[in-house]
GROMACS .gro file of C-alpha atoms in nm:
model
  304
    1UNK     CA    1   0.000   0.000   0.000
    2UNK     CA    2   0.277   0.243   0.099
    3UNK     CA    3   0.468   0.159  -0.218
    4UNK     CA    4   0.157   0.237  -0.426
    5UNK     CA    5   0.115   0.573  -0.256
    6UNK     CA    6   0.480   0.661  -0.318
    7UNK     CA    7   0.450   0.556  -0.681
    8UNK     CA    8   0.133   0.764  -0.726
    9UNK     CA    9   0.305   1.065  -0.573
   10UNK     CA   10   0.605   1.022  -0.802
   11UNK     CA   11   0.377   0.995  -1.105
   12UNK     CA   12   0.186   1.309  -0.998
   13UNK     CA   13   0.506   1.508  -0.947
   14UNK     CA   14   0.639   1.390  -1.280
   15UNK     CA   15   0.315   1.493  -1.446
   16UNK     CA   16   0.333   1.841  -1.296
   17UNK     CA   17   0.698   1.875  -1.397
   18UNK     CA   18   0.615   1.748  -1.741
   19UNK     CA   19   0.338   2.004  -1.783
   20UNK     CA   20   0.576   2.273  -1.666
   21UNK     CA   21   0.838   2.167  -1.919
   22UNK     CA   22   0.577   2.158  -2.193
   23UNK     CA   23   0.451   2.507  -2.097
   24UNK     CA   24   0.808   2.642  -2.091
   25UNK     CA   25   0.890   2.481  -2.427
   26UNK     CA   26   0.570   2.627  -2.577
   27UNK     CA   27   0.651   2.975  -2.444
   28UNK     CA   28   0.998   2.951  -2.598
   29UNK     CA   29   0.860   2.841  -2.932
   30UNK     CA   30   1.026   2.500  -2.911
   31UNK     CA   31   0.697   2.318  -2.971
   32UNK     CA   32   0.353   2.412  -3.102
   33UNK     CA   33   0.234   2.578  -3.422
   34UNK     CA   34   0.482   2.815  -3.582
   35UNK     CA   35   0.733   2.689  -3.326
   36UNK     CA   36   1.052   2.784  -3.508
   37UNK     CA   37   0.928   3.135  -3.586
   38UNK     CA   38   0.813   3.180  -3.225
   39UNK     CA   39   1.149   3.060  -3.097
   40UNK     CA   40   1.337   3.311  -3.314
   41UNK     CA   41   1.111   3.592  -3.189
   42UNK     CA   42   1.151   3.494  -2.823
   43UNK     CA   43   1.530   3.468  -2.850
   44UNK     CA   44   1.543   3.808  -3.024
   45UNK     CA   45   1.331   3.965  -2.750
   46UNK     CA   46   1.562   3.820  -2.489
   47UNK     CA   47   1.859   3.971  -2.674
   48UNK     CA   48   1.679   4.307  -2.677
   49UNK     CA   49   1.635   4.297  -2.300
   50UNK     CA   50   2.012   4.249  -2.278
   51UNK     CA   51   2.051   4.536  -2.528
   52UNK     CA   52   2.239   4.297  -2.753
   53UNK     CA   53   2.108   4.464  -3.068
   54UNK     CA   54   2.322   4.274  -3.323
   55UNK     CA   55   2.203   3.938  -3.187
   56UNK     CA   56   1.841   4.055  -3.187
   57UNK     CA   57   1.880   4.185  -3.543
   58UNK     CA   58   2.024   3.856  -3.666
   59UNK     CA   59   1.740   3.652  -3.518
   60UNK     CA   60   1.467   3.881  -3.645
   61UNK     CA   61   1.613   3.902  -3.995
   62UNK     CA   62   1.617   3.522  -3.999
   63UNK     CA   63   1.253   3.514  -3.884
   64UNK     CA   64   1.139   3.758  -4.155
   65UNK     CA   65   1.346   3.593  -4.426
   66UNK     CA   66   1.257   3.232  -4.341
   67UNK     CA   67   0.893   3.271  -4.234
   68UNK     CA   68   0.757   3.573  -4.425
   69UNK     CA   69   0.399   3.439  -4.411
   70UNK     CA   70   0.402   3.347  -4.043
   71UNK     CA   71   0.130   3.501  -3.820
   72UNK     CA   72   0.425   3.635  -3.622
   73UNK     CA   73   0.577   3.817  -3.920
   74UNK     CA   74   0.407   4.148  -3.836
   75UNK     CA   75   0.543   4.131  -3.481
   76UNK     CA   76   0.883   4.042  -3.623
   77UNK     CA   77   0.877   4.340  -3.861
   78UNK     CA   78   0.779   4.583  -3.585
   79UNK     CA   79   1.042   4.448  -3.349
   80UNK     CA   80   1.311   4.451  -3.616
   81UNK     CA   81   1.224   4.814  -3.692
   82UNK     CA   82   1.272   4.895  -3.324
   83UNK     CA   83   1.609   4.718  -3.321
   84UNK     CA   84   1.723   4.913  -3.627
   85UNK     CA   85   1.614   5.235  -3.455
   86UNK     CA   86   1.821   5.150  -3.149
   87UNK     CA   87   2.123   5.121  -3.377
   88UNK     CA   88   2.033   5.448  -3.557
   89UNK     CA   89   1.974   5.257  -3.882
   90UNK     CA   90   1.674   5.474  -3.964
   91UNK     CA   91   1.642   5.391  -4.334
   92UNK     CA   92   1.625   5.020  -4.247
   93UNK     CA   93   1.375   5.088  -3.966
   94UNK     CA   94   1.156   5.285  -4.207
   95UNK     CA   95   1.159   4.994  -4.452
   96UNK     CA   96   1.038   4.750  -4.183
   97UNK     CA   97   0.752   4.973  -4.066
   98UNK     CA   98   0.646   5.037  -4.425
   99UNK     CA   99   0.654   4.667  -4.503
  100UNK     CA  100   0.438   4.590  -4.201
  101UNK     CA  101   0.177   4.845  -4.307
  102UNK     CA  102   0.178   4.727  -4.668
  103UNK     CA  103   0.166   4.353  -4.601
  104UNK     CA  104  -0.049   4.350  -4.287
  105UNK     CA  105  -0.297   4.642  -4.314
  106UNK     CA  106  -0.535   4.473  -4.067
  107UNK     CA  107  -0.270   4.394  -3.805
  108UNK     CA  108  -0.333   4.494  -3.446
  109UNK     CA  109   0.012   4.655  -3.463
  110UNK     CA  110  -0.083   4.902  -3.739
  111UNK     CA  111  -0.128   5.203  -3.512
  112UNK     CA  112   0.201   5.143  -3.333
  113UNK     CA  113   0.379   5.097  -3.665
  114UNK     CA  114   0.233   5.424  -3.795
  115UNK     CA  115   0.346   5.610  -3.483
  116UNK     CA  116   0.700   5.478  -3.508
  117UNK     CA  117   0.715   5.525  -3.885
  118UNK     CA  118   0.608   5.887  -3.845
  119UNK     CA  119   0.883   5.953  -3.591
  120UNK     CA  120   1.144   5.788  -3.815
  121UNK     CA  121   1.026   5.978  -4.124
  122UNK     CA  122   1.063   6.312  -3.944
  123UNK     CA  123   1.403   6.217  -3.800
  124UNK     CA  124   1.528   6.130  -4.151
  125UNK     CA  125   1.397   6.455  -4.298
  126UNK     CA  126   1.575   6.660  -4.032
  127UNK     CA  127   1.901   6.464  -4.063
  128UNK     CA  128   2.183   6.475  -4.323
  129UNK     CA  129   2.100   6.118  -4.434
  130UNK     CA  130   2.026   6.107  -4.808
  131UNK     CA  131   1.725   5.891  -4.899
  132UNK     CA  132   1.531   5.818  -5.216
  133UNK     CA  133   1.320   6.132  -5.162
  134UNK     CA  134   1.621   6.366  -5.146
  135UNK     CA  135   1.871   6.509  -5.389
  136UNK     CA  136   2.217   6.657  -5.343
  137UNK     CA  137   2.242   7.010  -5.477
  138UNK     CA  138   2.569   7.193  -5.542
  139UNK     CA  139   2.534   7.562  -5.466
  140UNK     CA  140   2.602   7.795  -5.760
  141UNK     CA  141   2.725   8.156  -5.736
  142UNK     CA  142   2.435   8.386  -5.652
  143UNK     CA  143   2.211   8.107  -5.515
  144UNK     CA  144   1.999   8.171  -5.207
  145UNK     CA  145   1.819   7.924  -4.982
  146UNK     CA  146   1.488   8.082  -5.078
  147UNK     CA  147   1.554   8.019  -5.449
  148UNK     CA  148   1.666   7.660  -5.389
  149UNK     CA  149   1.366   7.589  -5.167
  150UNK     CA  150   1.133   7.738  -5.427
  151UNK     CA  151   1.284   7.536  -5.709
  152UNK     CA  152   1.236   7.208  -5.521
  153UNK     CA  153   0.904   7.304  -5.358
  154UNK     CA  154   1.036   7.264  -5.008
  155UNK     CA  155   1.100   7.500  -4.716
  156UNK     CA  156   1.404   7.701  -4.614
  157UNK     CA  157   1.372   7.567  -4.260
  158UNK     CA  158   1.377   7.206  -4.378
  159UNK     CA  159   1.692   7.260  -4.586
  160UNK     CA  160   1.860   7.431  -4.291
  161UNK     CA  161   1.769   7.158  -4.043
  162UNK     CA  162   1.870   6.878  -4.281
  163UNK     CA  163   2.211   7.037  -4.335
  164UNK     CA  164   2.278   7.164  -3.985
  165UNK     CA  165   2.269   7.529  -4.091
  166UNK     CA  166   2.211   7.793  -3.825
  167UNK     CA  167   2.204   8.083  -4.073
  168UNK     CA  168   2.082   8.145  -4.427
  169UNK     CA  169   2.438   8.193  -4.554
  170UNK     CA  170   2.554   7.941  -4.819
  171UNK     CA  171   2.862   7.937  -5.040
  172UNK     CA  172   2.932   7.828  -5.400
  173UNK     CA  173   3.017   7.458  -5.449
  174UNK     CA  174   2.868   7.375  -5.110
  175UNK     CA  175   2.670   7.050  -5.130
  176UNK     CA  176   2.326   7.051  -4.971
  177UNK     CA  177   2.075   6.779  -4.902
  178UNK     CA  178   1.749   6.904  -5.054
  179UNK     CA  179   1.424   6.712  -4.995
  180UNK     CA  180   1.226   6.670  -5.317
  181UNK     CA  181   0.925   6.468  -5.205
  182UNK     CA  182   0.582   6.628  -5.253
  183UNK     CA  183   0.375   6.658  -4.936
  184UNK     CA  184  -0.002   6.643  -4.913
  185UNK     CA  185  -0.239   6.681  -4.618
  186UNK     CA  186  -0.569   6.504  -4.548
  187UNK     CA  187  -0.778   6.613  -4.250
  188UNK     CA  188  -1.034   6.353  -4.136
  189UNK     CA  189  -1.299   6.529  -3.927
  190UNK     CA  190  -1.457   6.203  -3.811
  191UNK     CA  191  -1.128   6.096  -3.654
  192UNK     CA  192  -0.991   6.443  -3.578
  193UNK     CA  193  -0.664   6.342  -3.741
  194UNK     CA  194  -0.432   6.507  -3.990
  195UNK     CA  195  -0.260   6.265  -4.226
  196UNK     CA  196   0.059   6.390  -4.388
  197UNK     CA  197   0.170   6.208  -4.703
  198UNK     CA  198   0.488   6.229  -4.906
  199UNK     CA  199   0.460   6.133  -5.273
  200UNK     CA  200   0.117   5.985  -5.188
  201UNK     CA  201   0.267   5.757  -4.923
  202UNK     CA  202   0.202   5.764  -4.548
  203UNK     CA  203   0.440   6.001  -4.371
  204UNK     CA  204   0.288   6.080  -4.031
  205UNK     CA  205  -0.047   6.122  -3.859
  206UNK     CA  206  -0.119   6.400  -3.607
  207UNK     CA  207  -0.410   6.447  -3.364
  208UNK     CA  208  -0.601   6.772  -3.429
  209UNK     CA  209  -0.908   6.963  -3.322
  210UNK     CA  210  -1.162   7.063  -3.588
  211UNK     CA  211  -1.465   7.291  -3.605
  212UNK     CA  212  -1.750   7.273  -3.357
  213UNK     CA  213  -2.081   7.167  -3.511
  214UNK     CA  214  -1.894   7.025  -3.809
  215UNK     CA  215  -1.794   7.379  -3.916
  216UNK     CA  216  -1.459   7.293  -4.078
  217UNK     CA  217  -1.532   7.311  -4.453
  218UNK     CA  218  -1.502   6.996  -4.664
  219UNK     CA  219  -1.305   7.014  -4.988
  220UNK     CA  220  -0.956   7.065  -5.126
  221UNK     CA  221  -0.767   7.382  -5.042
  222UNK     CA  222  -0.413   7.515  -5.071
  223UNK     CA  223  -0.183   7.668  -4.813
  224UNK     CA  224  -0.119   8.020  -4.941
  225UNK     CA  225   0.055   8.187  -4.646
  226UNK     CA  226   0.266   8.080  -4.351
  227UNK     CA  227   0.324   8.297  -4.046
  228UNK     CA  228   0.550   8.244  -3.746
  229UNK     CA  229   0.408   8.370  -3.415
  230UNK     CA  230   0.091   8.511  -3.573
  231UNK     CA  231  -0.111   8.801  -3.440
  232UNK     CA  232  -0.478   8.717  -3.374
  233UNK     CA  233  -0.731   8.974  -3.485
  234UNK     CA  234  -1.039   8.924  -3.267
  235UNK     CA  235  -1.343   9.141  -3.338
  236UNK     CA  236  -1.130   9.445  -3.405
  237UNK     CA  237  -0.892   9.377  -3.117
  238UNK     CA  238  -0.528   9.287  -3.180
  239UNK     CA  239  -0.402   8.997  -2.966
  240UNK     CA  240  -0.020   8.980  -2.982
  241UNK     CA  241   0.168   8.651  -3.028
  242UNK     CA  242   0.296   8.638  -2.670
  243UNK     CA  243  -0.051   8.678  -2.516
  244UNK     CA  244  -0.198   8.368  -2.346
  245UNK     CA  245  -0.528   8.470  -2.508
  246UNK     CA  246  -0.388   8.426  -2.860
  247UNK     CA  247  -0.558   8.104  -2.968
  248UNK     CA  248  -0.346   8.070  -3.284
  249UNK     CA  249  -0.042   7.939  -3.099
  250UNK     CA  250   0.302   7.965  -3.257
  251UNK     CA  251   0.225   7.900  -3.626
  252UNK     CA  252  -0.040   7.982  -3.887
  253UNK     CA  253  -0.084   7.820  -4.230
  254UNK     CA  254  -0.366   7.998  -4.410
  255UNK     CA  255  -0.574   7.840  -4.687
  256UNK     CA  256  -0.708   7.987  -5.007
  257UNK     CA  257  -1.046   7.992  -4.830
  258UNK     CA  258  -1.038   8.320  -4.634
  259UNK     CA  259  -1.045   8.286  -4.257
  260UNK     CA  260  -0.948   7.919  -4.249
  261UNK     CA  261  -0.618   7.745  -4.191
  262UNK     CA  262  -0.407   7.525  -3.968
  263UNK     CA  263  -0.265   7.675  -3.650
  264UNK     CA  264  -0.120   7.599  -3.309
  265UNK     CA  265  -0.296   7.603  -2.975
  266UNK     CA  266  -0.285   7.739  -2.623
  267UNK     CA  267  -0.500   7.443  -2.514
  268UNK     CA  268  -0.342   7.110  -2.622
  269UNK     CA  269  -0.608   6.917  -2.424
  270UNK     CA  270  -0.861   6.999  -2.698
  271UNK     CA  271  -0.694   6.769  -2.952
  272UNK     CA  272  -0.927   6.499  -3.080
  273UNK     CA  273  -1.237   6.715  -3.036
  274UNK     CA  274  -1.458   6.935  -3.253
  275UNK     CA  275  -1.423   7.264  -3.068
  276UNK     CA  276  -1.274   7.529  -3.300
  277UNK     CA  277  -1.442   7.806  -3.495
  278UNK     CA  278  -1.369   7.609  -3.815
  279UNK     CA  279  -0.990   7.600  -3.840
  280UNK     CA  280  -0.773   7.293  -3.783
  281UNK     CA  281  -0.589   7.321  -3.454
  282UNK     CA  282  -0.271   7.133  -3.357
  283UNK     CA  283  -0.041   7.137  -3.056
  284UNK     CA  284   0.235   7.395  -3.090
  285UNK     CA  285   0.502   7.123  -3.112
  286UNK     CA  286   0.317   6.944  -3.392
  287UNK     CA  287   0.232   7.257  -3.590
  288UNK     CA  288   0.593   7.376  -3.571
  289UNK     CA  289   0.707   7.042  -3.710
  290UNK     CA  290   0.449   7.050  -3.990
  291UNK     CA  291   0.534   7.416  -4.066
  292UNK     CA  292   0.898   7.319  -4.123
  293UNK     CA  293   0.803   7.033  -4.356
  294UNK     CA  294   0.535   7.167  -4.590
  295UNK     CA  295   0.576   7.464  -4.827
  296UNK     CA  296   0.319   7.714  -4.943
  297UNK     CA  297   0.113   7.558  -5.221
  298UNK     CA  298   0.065   7.229  -5.035
  299UNK     CA  299  -0.283   7.083  -5.089
  300UNK     CA  300  -0.509   7.025  -4.789
  301UNK     CA  301  -0.805   6.792  -4.837
  302UNK     CA  302  -1.074   6.789  -4.567
  303UNK     CA  303  -1.311   6.493  -4.546
  304UNK     CA  304  -1.604   6.408  -4.318
   0.00000   0.00000   0.00000
């Protein structure tokens, strides 16, 4: 009897241990569906926690290359993009986020991929890195930044930031990175979001506030003027830029529809709501970024 009890106890303990081993092996991707892909992802995540970026990169590249149709491929692409970012390989990170959005448009990771892609896109624009949407321009005698920016339909500020220039002074034979991609803006009132595209491809999405009672007009408009630290003219009163009552914030981009435009805000908590008098409102940080990127003439399409 005692021997049977001991044997039963040993069998029970072995069963528990066996279940534990099975659970551990499953969590590591050693068994189960898509086991090899899961194992590569787990090992890469462990390497990331150790900040061993080269090891994580190797494992994730193997996962994407060997199992491109795995249900874990979207997770692998997002994680690989993050690993590239950690190593300041921004062009490679951009490629991974783009691939995720193109191949897995219904992925639960889409929003996160868009957020990270937007940050990478901006970082590349403001850096000296030359990409497929840039050109290298050699300054000629008599050139000015305004003329170069106008010729390539970009902004002086963007050229300066991309080339680390603190002043407008340039010299002949100087080589400049000049962005040549064409930006477009779509404002979705139902989502209170502003989508920025470059050459008709996703660039970044920003939260905005739009008009109360659906008062932001629908249609396609053009930015015709850009003002830094705008004055607000309120019922005959002049509200200076530095006043906390100036609702325009730090930037104004007026449309070819009088009285309407995109501007900053003294109340960032209003983003995501329909609360304005009809204009599109952004946080000051976001509108300053957009102001640097898009030139006058940029199309703005507003949809319900």
